[in-house]
JSON list of C-alpha atoms in Angstrom, two decimals:
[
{"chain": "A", "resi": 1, "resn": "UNK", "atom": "CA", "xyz": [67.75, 98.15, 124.33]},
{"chain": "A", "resi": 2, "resn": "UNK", "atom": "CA", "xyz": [69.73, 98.39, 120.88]},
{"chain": "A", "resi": 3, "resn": "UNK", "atom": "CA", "xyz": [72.09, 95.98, 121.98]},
{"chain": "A", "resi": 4, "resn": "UNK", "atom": "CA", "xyz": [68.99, 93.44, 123.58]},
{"chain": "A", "resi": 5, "resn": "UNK", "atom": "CA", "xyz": [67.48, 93.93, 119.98]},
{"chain": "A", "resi": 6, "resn": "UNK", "atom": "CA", "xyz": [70.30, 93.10, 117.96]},
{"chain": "A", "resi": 7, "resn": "UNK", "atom": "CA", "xyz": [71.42, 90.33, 120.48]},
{"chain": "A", "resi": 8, "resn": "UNK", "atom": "CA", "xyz": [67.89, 88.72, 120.26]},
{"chain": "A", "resi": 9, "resn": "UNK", "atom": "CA", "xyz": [67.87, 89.10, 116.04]},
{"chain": "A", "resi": 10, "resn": "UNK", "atom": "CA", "xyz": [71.59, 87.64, 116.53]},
{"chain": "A", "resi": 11, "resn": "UNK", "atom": "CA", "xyz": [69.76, 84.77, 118.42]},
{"chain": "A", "resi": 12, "resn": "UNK", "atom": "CA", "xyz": [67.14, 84.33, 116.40]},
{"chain": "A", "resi": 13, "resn": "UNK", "atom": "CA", "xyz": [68.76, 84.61, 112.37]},
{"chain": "A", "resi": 14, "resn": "UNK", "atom": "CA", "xyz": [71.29, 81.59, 114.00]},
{"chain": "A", "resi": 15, "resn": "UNK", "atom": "CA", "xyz": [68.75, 79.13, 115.00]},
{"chain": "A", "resi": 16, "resn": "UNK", "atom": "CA", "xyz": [66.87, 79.75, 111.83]},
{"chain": "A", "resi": 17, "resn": "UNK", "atom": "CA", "xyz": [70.30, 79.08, 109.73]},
{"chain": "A", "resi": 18, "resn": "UNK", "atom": "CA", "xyz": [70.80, 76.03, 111.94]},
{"chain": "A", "resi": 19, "resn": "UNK", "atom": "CA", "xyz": [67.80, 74.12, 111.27]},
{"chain": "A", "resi": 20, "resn": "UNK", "atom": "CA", "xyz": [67.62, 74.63, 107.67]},
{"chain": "A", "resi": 21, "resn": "UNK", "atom": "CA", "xyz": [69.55, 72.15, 105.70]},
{"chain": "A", "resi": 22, "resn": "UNK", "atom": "CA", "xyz": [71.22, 74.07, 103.40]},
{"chain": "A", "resi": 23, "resn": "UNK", "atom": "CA", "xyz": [72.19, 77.63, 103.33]},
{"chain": "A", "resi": 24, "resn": "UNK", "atom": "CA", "xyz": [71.01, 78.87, 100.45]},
{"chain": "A", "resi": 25, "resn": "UNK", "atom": "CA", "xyz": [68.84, 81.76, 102.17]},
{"chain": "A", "resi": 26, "resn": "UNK", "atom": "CA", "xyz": [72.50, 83.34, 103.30]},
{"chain": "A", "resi": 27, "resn": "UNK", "atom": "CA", "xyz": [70.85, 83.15, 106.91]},
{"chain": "A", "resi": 28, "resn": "UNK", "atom": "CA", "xyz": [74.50, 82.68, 108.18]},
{"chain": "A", "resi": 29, "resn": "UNK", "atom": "CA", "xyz": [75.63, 85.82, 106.86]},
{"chain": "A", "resi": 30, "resn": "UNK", "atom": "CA", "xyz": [72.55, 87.38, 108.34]},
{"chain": "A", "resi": 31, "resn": "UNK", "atom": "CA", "xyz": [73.79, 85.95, 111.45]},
{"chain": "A", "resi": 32, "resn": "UNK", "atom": "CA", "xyz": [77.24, 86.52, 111.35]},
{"chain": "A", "resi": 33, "resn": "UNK", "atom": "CA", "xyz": [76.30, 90.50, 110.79]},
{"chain": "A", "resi": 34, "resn": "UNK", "atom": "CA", "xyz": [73.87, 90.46, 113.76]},
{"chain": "A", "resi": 35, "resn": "UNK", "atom": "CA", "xyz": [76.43, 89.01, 115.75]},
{"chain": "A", "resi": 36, "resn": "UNK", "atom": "CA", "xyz": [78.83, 91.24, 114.70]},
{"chain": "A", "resi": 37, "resn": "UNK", "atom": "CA", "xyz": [76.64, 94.29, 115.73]},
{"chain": "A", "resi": 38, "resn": "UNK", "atom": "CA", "xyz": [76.09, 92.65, 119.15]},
{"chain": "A", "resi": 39, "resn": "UNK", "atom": "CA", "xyz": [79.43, 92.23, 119.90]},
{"chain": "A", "resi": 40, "resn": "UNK", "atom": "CA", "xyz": [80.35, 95.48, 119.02]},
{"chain": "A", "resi": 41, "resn": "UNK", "atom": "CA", "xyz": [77.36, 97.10, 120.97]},
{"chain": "A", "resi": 42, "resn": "UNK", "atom": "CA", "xyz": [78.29, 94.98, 124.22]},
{"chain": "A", "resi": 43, "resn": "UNK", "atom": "CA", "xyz": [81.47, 96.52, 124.28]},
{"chain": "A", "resi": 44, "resn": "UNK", "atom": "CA", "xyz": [79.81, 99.82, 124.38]},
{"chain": "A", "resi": 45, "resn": "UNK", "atom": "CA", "xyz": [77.77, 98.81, 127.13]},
{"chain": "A", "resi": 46, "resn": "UNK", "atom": "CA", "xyz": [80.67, 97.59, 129.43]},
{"chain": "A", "resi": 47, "resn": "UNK", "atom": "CA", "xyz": [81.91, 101.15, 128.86]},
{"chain": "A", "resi": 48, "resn": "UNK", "atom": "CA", "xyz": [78.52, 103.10, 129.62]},
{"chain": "A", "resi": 49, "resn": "UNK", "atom": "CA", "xyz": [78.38, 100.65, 132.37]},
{"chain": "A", "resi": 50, "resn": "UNK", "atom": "CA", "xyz": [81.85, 101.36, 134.06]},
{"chain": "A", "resi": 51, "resn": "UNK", "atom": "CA", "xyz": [81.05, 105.46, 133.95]},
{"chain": "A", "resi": 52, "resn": "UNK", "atom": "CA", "xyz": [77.35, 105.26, 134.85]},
{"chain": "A", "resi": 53, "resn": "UNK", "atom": "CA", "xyz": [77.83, 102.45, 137.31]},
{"chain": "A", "resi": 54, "resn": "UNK", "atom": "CA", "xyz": [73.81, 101.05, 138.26]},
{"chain": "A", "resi": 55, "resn": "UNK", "atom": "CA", "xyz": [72.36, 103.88, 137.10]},
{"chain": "A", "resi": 56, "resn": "UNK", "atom": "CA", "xyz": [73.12, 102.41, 133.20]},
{"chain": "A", "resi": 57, "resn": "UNK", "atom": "CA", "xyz": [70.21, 99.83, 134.73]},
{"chain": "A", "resi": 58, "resn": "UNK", "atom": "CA", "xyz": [67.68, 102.30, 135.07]},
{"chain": "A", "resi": 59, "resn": "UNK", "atom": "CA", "xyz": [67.71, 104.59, 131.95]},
{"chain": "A", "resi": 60, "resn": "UNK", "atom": "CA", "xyz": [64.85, 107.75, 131.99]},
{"chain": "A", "resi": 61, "resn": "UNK", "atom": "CA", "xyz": [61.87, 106.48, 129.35]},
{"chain": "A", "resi": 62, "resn": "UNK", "atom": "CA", "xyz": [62.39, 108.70, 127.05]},
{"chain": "A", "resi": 63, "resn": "UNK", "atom": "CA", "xyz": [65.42, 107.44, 126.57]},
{"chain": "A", "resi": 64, "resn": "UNK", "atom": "CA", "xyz": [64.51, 103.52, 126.03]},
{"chain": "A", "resi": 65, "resn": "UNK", "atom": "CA", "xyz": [61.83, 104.30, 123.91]},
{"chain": "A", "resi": 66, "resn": "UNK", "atom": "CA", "xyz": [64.70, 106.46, 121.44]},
{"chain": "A", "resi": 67, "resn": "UNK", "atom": "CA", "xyz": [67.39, 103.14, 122.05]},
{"chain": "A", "resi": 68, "resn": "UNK", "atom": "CA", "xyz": [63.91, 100.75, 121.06]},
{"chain": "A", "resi": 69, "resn": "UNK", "atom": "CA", "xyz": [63.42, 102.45, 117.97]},
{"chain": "A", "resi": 70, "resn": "UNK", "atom": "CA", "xyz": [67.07, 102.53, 117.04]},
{"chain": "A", "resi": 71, "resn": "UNK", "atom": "CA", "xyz": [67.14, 98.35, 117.99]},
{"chain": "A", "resi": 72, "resn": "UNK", "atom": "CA", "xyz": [64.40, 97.80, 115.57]},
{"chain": "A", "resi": 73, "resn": "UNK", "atom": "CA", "xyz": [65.63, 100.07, 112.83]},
{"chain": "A", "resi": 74, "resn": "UNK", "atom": "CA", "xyz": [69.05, 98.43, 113.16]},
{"chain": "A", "resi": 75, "resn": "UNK", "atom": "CA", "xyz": [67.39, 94.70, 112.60]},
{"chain": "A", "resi": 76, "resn": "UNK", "atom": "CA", "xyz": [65.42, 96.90, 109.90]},
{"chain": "A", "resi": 77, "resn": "UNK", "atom": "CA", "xyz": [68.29, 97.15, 107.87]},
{"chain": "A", "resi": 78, "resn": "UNK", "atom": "CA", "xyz": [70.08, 94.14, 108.88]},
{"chain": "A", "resi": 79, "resn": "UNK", "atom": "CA", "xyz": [67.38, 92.79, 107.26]},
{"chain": "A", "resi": 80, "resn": "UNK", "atom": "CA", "xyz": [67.30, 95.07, 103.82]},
{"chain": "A", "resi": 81, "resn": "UNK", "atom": "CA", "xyz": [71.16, 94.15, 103.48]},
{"chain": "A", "resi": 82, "resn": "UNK", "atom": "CA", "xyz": [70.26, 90.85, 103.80]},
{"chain": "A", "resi": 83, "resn": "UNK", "atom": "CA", "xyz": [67.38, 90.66, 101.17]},
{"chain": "A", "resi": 84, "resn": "UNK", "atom": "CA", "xyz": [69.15, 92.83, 98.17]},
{"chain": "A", "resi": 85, "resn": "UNK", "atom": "CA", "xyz": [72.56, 90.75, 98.94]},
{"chain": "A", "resi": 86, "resn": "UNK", "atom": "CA", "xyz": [70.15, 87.95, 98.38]},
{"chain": "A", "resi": 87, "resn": "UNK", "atom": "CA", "xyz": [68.07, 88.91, 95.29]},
{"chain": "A", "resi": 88, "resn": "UNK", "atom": "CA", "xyz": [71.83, 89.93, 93.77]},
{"chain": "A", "resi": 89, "resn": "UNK", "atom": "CA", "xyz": [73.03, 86.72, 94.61]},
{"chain": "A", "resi": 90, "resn": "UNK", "atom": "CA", "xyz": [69.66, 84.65, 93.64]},
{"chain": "A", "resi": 91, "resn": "UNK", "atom": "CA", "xyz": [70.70, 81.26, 95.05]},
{"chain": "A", "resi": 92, "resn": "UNK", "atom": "CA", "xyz": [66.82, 79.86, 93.13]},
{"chain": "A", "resi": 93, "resn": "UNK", "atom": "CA", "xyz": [67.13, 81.61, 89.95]},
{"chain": "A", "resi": 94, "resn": "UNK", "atom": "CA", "xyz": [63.62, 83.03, 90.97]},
{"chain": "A", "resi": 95, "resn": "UNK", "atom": "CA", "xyz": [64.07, 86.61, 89.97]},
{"chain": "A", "resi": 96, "resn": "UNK", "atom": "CA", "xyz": [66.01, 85.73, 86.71]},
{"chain": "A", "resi": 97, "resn": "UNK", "atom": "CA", "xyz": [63.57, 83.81, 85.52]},
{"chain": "A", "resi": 98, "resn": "UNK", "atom": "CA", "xyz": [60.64, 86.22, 86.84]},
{"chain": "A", "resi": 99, "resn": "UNK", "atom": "CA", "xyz": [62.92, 89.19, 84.56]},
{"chain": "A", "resi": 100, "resn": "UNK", "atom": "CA", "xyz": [63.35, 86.83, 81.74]},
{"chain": "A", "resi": 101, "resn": "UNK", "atom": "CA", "xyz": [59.61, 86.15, 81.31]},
{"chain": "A", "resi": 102, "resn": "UNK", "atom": "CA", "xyz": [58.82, 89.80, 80.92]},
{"chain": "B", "resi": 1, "resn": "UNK", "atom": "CA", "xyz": [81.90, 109.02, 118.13]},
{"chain": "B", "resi": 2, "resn": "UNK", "atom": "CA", "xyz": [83.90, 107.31, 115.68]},
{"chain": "B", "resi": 3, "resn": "UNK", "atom": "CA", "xyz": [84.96, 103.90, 117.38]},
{"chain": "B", "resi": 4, "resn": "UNK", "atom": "CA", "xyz": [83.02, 102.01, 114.29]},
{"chain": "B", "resi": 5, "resn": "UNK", "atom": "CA", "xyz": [86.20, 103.18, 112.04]},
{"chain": "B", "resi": 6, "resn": "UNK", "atom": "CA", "xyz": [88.52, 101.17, 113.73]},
{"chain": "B", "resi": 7, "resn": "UNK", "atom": "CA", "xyz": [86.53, 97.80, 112.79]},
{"chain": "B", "resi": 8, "resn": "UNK", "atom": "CA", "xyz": [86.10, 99.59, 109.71]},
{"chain": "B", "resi": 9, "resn": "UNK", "atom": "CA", "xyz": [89.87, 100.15, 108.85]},
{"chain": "B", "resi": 10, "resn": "UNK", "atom": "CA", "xyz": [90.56, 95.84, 110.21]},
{"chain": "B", "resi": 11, "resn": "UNK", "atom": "CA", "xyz": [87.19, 94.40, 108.12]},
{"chain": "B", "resi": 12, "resn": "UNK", "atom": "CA", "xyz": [89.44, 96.52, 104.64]},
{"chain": "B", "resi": 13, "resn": "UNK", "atom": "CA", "xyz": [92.37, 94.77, 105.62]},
{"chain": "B", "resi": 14, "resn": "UNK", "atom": "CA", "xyz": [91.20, 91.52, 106.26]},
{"chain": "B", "resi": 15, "resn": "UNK", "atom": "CA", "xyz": [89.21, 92.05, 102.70]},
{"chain": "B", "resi": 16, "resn": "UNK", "atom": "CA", "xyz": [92.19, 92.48, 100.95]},
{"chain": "B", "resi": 17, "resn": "UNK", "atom": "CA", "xyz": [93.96, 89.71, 102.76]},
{"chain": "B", "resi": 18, "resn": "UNK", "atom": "CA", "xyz": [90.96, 87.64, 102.00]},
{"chain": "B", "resi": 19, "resn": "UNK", "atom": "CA", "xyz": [90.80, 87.89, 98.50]},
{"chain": "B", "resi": 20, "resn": "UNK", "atom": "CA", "xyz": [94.96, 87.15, 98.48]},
{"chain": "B", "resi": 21, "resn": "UNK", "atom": "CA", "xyz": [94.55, 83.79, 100.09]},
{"chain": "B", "resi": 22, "resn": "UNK", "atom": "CA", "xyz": [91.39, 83.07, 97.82]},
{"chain": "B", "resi": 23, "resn": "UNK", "atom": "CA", "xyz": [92.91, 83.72, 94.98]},
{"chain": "B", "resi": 24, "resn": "UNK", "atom": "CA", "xyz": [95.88, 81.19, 95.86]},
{"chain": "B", "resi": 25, "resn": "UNK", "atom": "CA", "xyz": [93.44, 78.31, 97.15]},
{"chain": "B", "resi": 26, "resn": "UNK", "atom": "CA", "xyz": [91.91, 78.55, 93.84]},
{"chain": "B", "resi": 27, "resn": "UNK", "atom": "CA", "xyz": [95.32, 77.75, 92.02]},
{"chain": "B", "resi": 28, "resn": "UNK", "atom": "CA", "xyz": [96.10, 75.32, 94.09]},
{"chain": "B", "resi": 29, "resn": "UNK", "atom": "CA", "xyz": [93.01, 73.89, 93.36]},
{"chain": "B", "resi": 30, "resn": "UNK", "atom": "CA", "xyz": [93.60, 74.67, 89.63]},
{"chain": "B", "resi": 31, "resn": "UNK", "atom": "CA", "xyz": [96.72, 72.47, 89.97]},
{"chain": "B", "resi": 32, "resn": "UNK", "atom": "CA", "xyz": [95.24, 69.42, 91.70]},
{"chain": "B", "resi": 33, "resn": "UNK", "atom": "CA", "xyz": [97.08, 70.51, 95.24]},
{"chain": "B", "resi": 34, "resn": "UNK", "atom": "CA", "xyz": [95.64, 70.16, 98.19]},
{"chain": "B", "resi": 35, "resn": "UNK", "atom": "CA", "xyz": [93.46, 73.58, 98.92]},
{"chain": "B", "resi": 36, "resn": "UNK", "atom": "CA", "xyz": [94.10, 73.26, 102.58]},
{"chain": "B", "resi": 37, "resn": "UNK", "atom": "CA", "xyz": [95.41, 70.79, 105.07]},
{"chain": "B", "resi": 38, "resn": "UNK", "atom": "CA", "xyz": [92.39, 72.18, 107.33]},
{"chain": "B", "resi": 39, "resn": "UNK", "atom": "CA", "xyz": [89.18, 71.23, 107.51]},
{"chain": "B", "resi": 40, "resn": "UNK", "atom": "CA", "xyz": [87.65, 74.87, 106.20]},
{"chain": "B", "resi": 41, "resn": "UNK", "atom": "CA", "xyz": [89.85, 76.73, 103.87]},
{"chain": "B", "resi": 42, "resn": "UNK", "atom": "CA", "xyz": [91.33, 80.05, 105.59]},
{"chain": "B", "resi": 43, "resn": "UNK", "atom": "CA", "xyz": [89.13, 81.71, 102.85]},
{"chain": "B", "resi": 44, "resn": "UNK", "atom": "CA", "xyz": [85.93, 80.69, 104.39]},
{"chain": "B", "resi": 45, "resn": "UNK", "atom": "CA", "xyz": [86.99, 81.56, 108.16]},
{"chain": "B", "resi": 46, "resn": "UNK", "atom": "CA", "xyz": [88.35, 85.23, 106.74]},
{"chain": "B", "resi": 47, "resn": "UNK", "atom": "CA", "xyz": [84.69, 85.65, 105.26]},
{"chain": "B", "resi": 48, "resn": "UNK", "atom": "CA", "xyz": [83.19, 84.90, 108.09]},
{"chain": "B", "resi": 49, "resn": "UNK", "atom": "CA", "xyz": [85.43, 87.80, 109.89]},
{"chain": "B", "resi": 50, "resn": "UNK", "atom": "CA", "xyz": [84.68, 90.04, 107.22]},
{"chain": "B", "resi": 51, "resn": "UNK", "atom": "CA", "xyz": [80.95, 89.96, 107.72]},
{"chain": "B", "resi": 52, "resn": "UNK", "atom": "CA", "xyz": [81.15, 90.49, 111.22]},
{"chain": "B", "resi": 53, "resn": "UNK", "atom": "CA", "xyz": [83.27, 92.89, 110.90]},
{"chain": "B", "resi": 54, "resn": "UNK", "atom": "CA", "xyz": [81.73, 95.03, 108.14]},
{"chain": "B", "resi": 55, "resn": "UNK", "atom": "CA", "xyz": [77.94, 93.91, 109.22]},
{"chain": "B", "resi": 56, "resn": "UNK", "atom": "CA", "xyz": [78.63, 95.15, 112.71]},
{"chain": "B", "resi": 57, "resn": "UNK", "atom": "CA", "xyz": [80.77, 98.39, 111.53]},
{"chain": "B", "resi": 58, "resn": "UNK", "atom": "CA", "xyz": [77.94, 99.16, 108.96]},
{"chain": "B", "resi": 59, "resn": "UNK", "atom": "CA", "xyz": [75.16, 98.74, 111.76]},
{"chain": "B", "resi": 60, "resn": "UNK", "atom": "CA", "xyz": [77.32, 100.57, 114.23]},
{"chain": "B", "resi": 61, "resn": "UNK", "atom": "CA", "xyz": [77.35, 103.79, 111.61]},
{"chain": "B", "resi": 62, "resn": "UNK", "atom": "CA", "xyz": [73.71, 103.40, 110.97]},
{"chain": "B", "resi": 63, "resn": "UNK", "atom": "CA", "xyz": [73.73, 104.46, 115.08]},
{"chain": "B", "resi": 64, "resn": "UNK", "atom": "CA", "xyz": [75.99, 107.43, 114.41]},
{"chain": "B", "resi": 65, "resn": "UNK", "atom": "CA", "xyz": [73.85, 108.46, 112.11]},
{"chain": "B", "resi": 66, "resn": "UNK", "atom": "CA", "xyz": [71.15, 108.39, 114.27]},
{"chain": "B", "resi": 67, "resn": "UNK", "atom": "CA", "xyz": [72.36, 110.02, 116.90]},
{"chain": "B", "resi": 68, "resn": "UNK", "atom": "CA", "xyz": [73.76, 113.20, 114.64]},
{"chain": "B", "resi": 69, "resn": "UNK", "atom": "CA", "xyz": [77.77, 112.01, 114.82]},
{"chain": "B", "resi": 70, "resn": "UNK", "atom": "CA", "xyz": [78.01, 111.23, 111.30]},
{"chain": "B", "resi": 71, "resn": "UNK", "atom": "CA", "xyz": [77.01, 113.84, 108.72]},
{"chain": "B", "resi": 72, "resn": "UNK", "atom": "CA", "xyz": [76.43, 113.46, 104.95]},
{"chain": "B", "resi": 73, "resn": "UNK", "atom": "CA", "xyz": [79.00, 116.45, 104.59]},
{"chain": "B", "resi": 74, "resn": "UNK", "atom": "CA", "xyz": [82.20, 117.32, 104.89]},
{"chain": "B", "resi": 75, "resn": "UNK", "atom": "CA", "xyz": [84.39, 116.14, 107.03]},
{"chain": "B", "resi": 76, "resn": "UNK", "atom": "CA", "xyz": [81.34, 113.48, 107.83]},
{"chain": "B", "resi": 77, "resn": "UNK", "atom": "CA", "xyz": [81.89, 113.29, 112.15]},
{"chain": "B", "resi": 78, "resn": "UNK", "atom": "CA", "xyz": [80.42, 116.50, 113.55]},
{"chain": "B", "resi": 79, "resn": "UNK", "atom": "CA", "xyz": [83.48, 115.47, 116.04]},
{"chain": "B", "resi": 80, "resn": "UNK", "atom": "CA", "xyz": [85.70, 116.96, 113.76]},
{"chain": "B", "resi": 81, "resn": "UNK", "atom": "CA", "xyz": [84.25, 120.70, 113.82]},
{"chain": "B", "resi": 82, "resn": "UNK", "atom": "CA", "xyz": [87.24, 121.25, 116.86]},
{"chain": "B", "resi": 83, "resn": "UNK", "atom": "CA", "xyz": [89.56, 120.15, 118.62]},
{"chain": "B", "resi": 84, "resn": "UNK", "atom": "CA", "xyz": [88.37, 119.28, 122.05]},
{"chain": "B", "resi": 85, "resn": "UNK", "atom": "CA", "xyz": [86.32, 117.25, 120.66]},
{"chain": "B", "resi": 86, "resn": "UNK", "atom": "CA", "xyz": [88.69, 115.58, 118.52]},
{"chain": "B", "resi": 87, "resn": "UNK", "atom": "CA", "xyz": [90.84, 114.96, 121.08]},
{"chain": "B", "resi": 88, "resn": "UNK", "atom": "CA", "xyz": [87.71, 112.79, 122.58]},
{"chain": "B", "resi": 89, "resn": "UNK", "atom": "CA", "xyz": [87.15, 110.87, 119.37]},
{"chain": "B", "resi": 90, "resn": "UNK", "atom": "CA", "xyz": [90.77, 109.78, 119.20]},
{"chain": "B", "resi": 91, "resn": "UNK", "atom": "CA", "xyz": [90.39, 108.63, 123.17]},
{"chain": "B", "resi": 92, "resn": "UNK", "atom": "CA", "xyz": [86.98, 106.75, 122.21]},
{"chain": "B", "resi": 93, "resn": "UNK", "atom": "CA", "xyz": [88.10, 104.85, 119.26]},
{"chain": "B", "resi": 94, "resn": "UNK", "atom": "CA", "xyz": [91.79, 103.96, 121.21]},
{"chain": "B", "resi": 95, "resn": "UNK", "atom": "CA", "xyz": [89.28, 103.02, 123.72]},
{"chain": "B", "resi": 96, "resn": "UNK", "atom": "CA", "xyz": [86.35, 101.63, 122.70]},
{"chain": "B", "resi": 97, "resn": "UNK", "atom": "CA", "xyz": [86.87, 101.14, 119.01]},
{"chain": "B", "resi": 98, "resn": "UNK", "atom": "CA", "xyz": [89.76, 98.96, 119.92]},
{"chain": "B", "resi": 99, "resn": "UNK", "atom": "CA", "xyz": [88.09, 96.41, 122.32]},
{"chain": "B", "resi": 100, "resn": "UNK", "atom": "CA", "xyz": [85.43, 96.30, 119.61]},
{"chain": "B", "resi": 101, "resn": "UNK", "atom": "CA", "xyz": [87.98, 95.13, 117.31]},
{"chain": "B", "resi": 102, "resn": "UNK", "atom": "CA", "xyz": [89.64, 93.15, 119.56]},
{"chain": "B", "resi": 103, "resn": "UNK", "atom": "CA", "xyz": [86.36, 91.29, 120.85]},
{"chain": "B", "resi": 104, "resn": "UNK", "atom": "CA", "xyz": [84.80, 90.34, 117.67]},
{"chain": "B", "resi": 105, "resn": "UNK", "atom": "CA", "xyz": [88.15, 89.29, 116.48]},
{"chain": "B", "resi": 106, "resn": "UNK", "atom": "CA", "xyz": [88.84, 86.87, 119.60]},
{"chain": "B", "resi": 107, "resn": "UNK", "atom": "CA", "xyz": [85.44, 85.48, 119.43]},
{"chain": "B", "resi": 108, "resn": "UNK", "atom": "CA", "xyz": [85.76, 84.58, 115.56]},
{"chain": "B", "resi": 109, "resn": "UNK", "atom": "CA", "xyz": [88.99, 82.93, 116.07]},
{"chain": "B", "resi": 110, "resn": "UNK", "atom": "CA", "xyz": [87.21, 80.81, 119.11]},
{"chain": "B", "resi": 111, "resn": "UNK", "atom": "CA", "xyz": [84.52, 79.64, 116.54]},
{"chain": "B", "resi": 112, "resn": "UNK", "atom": "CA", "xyz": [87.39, 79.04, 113.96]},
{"chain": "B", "resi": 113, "resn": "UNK", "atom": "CA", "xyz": [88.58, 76.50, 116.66]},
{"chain": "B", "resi": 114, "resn": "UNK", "atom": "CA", "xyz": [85.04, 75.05, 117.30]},
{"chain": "B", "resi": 115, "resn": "UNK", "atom": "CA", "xyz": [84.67, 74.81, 113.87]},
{"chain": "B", "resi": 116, "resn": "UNK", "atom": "CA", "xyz": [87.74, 73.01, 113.04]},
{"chain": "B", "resi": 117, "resn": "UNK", "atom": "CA", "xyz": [86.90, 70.67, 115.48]},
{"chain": "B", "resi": 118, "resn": "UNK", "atom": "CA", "xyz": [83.64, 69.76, 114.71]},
{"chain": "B", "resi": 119, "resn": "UNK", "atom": "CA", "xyz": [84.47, 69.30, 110.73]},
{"chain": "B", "resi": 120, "resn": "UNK", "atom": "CA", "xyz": [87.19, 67.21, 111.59]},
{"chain": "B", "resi": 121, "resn": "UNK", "atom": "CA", "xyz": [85.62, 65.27, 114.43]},
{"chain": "B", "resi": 122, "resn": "UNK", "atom": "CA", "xyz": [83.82, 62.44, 111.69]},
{"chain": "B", "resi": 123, "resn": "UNK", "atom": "CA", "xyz": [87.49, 62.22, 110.07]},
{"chain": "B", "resi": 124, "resn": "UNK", "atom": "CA", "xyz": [88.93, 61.54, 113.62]},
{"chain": "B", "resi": 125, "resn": "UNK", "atom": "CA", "xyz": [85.91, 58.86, 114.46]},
{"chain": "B", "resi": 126, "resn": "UNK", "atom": "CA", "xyz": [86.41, 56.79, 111.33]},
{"chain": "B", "resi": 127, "resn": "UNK", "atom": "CA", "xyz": [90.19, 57.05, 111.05]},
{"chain": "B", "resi": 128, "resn": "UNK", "atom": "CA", "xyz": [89.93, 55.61, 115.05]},
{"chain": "B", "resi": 129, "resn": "UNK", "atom": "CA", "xyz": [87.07, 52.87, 114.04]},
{"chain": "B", "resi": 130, "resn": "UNK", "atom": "CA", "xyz": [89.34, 51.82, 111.19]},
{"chain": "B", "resi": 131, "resn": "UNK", "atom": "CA", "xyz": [92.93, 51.35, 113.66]},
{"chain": "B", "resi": 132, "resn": "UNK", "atom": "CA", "xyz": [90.32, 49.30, 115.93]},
{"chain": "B", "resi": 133, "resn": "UNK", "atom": "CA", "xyz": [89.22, 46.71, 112.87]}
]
């Protein structure tokens, strides 16, 4: 499930970089990290897969429900990374000049 | 266990190997040379490898942590408290950590390819419409 959730944010974070016409949201670093995370979590999978054989198919509830959790709270912070790298960066000058009014 | 060290240890190096070649594009820009006689400067294709690697080693901790393997105390993997299972943490990240390593790295130098391609495909087109006329 972690690696489904990550693969899908992966998925998602991509096309959303692709069809806007510049980058100045960072979406392709978003992406890039997702996709970094997926590949790293498929890997892990092949492995669970070889020793578990189809049983890695069928996991107990319990079990997927912990892996959901740990999917979303992965895109979670994905997505916290993501938003201070881009309120650092400020590619709109939005939160300088929100700071410099005050 | 660990295996998220070994991307770890290859997203430092390619940091500081990063910053090196950045640091020379930049001159050469300084001096009015040609940056790079590719299409994206070997800069911008390292980034890219750094993110994936440190976005997916970061992530990958974050699941350590989660599952108790990585403590906020000394000496940080709970693998570490003996041997035996040492010994396993060594085998996973020779194992696993490496393929990791090795997947995300072939996969970034296939989109390096793509990408090459694709930049330089409008350069190709027009040089080829111009030998025509």
């Amino acid at each position: 499930m972690t690696l489904l959730i990550t693969a899908f944010a992966a998925i998602i974070s991509t096309v959303l970089w692709y069809t806007r016409k510049d980058d100045r949201m960072q979406l392709g670093f978003l992406s890039l990290m997702f996709w970094g995370a997926s590949l790293m979590w498929l890997v892990d999978a092949v492995f669970e897969f070889v020793e578990l054989k189809s049983e890695y198919f069928t996991p107990a509830a319990e079990d997927m429900l912990n892996d959901s959790f740990l999917g979303l709270s992965v895109v979670a912070l994905g997505l916290i990374v993501w938003v201070v790298r881009l309120l650092i960066a400020d590619p709109e000058g939005k939160l300088k000049k929100a700071l410099s009014k005050r | 266990m660990a295996c998220f060290l070994v991307s770890a240890a290859e997203a430092a190096v390619v940091t500081v190997v990063e910053k090196h070649v950045e640091k020379k594009e930049k001159a050469r820009e300084a001096a009015g040379e040609q940056v790079s006689t590719s299409a994206i400067p070997l800069s911008t294709k390292l980034k890219w490898l750094c993110t994936m690697l440190w976005g997916g080693a970061f992530l990958l901790m974050f699941e350590h942590i989660w599952h108790g393997e990585v403590v906020p105390w000394f000496p940080f993997l709970t693998a570490m408290e003996n041997s035996e299972d040492m010994m396993e943490m060594f085998k996973e990240m020779a194992t696993v950590g490496v393929c990791m390593m090795l997947l995300v790295t072939v996969v970034w130098a296939v989109m390096c390819v793509v990408a090459e391609h694709i930049a330089k495909a409008p350069a190709k087109a027009e040089a080829k419409a111009s030998k025509e006329d």
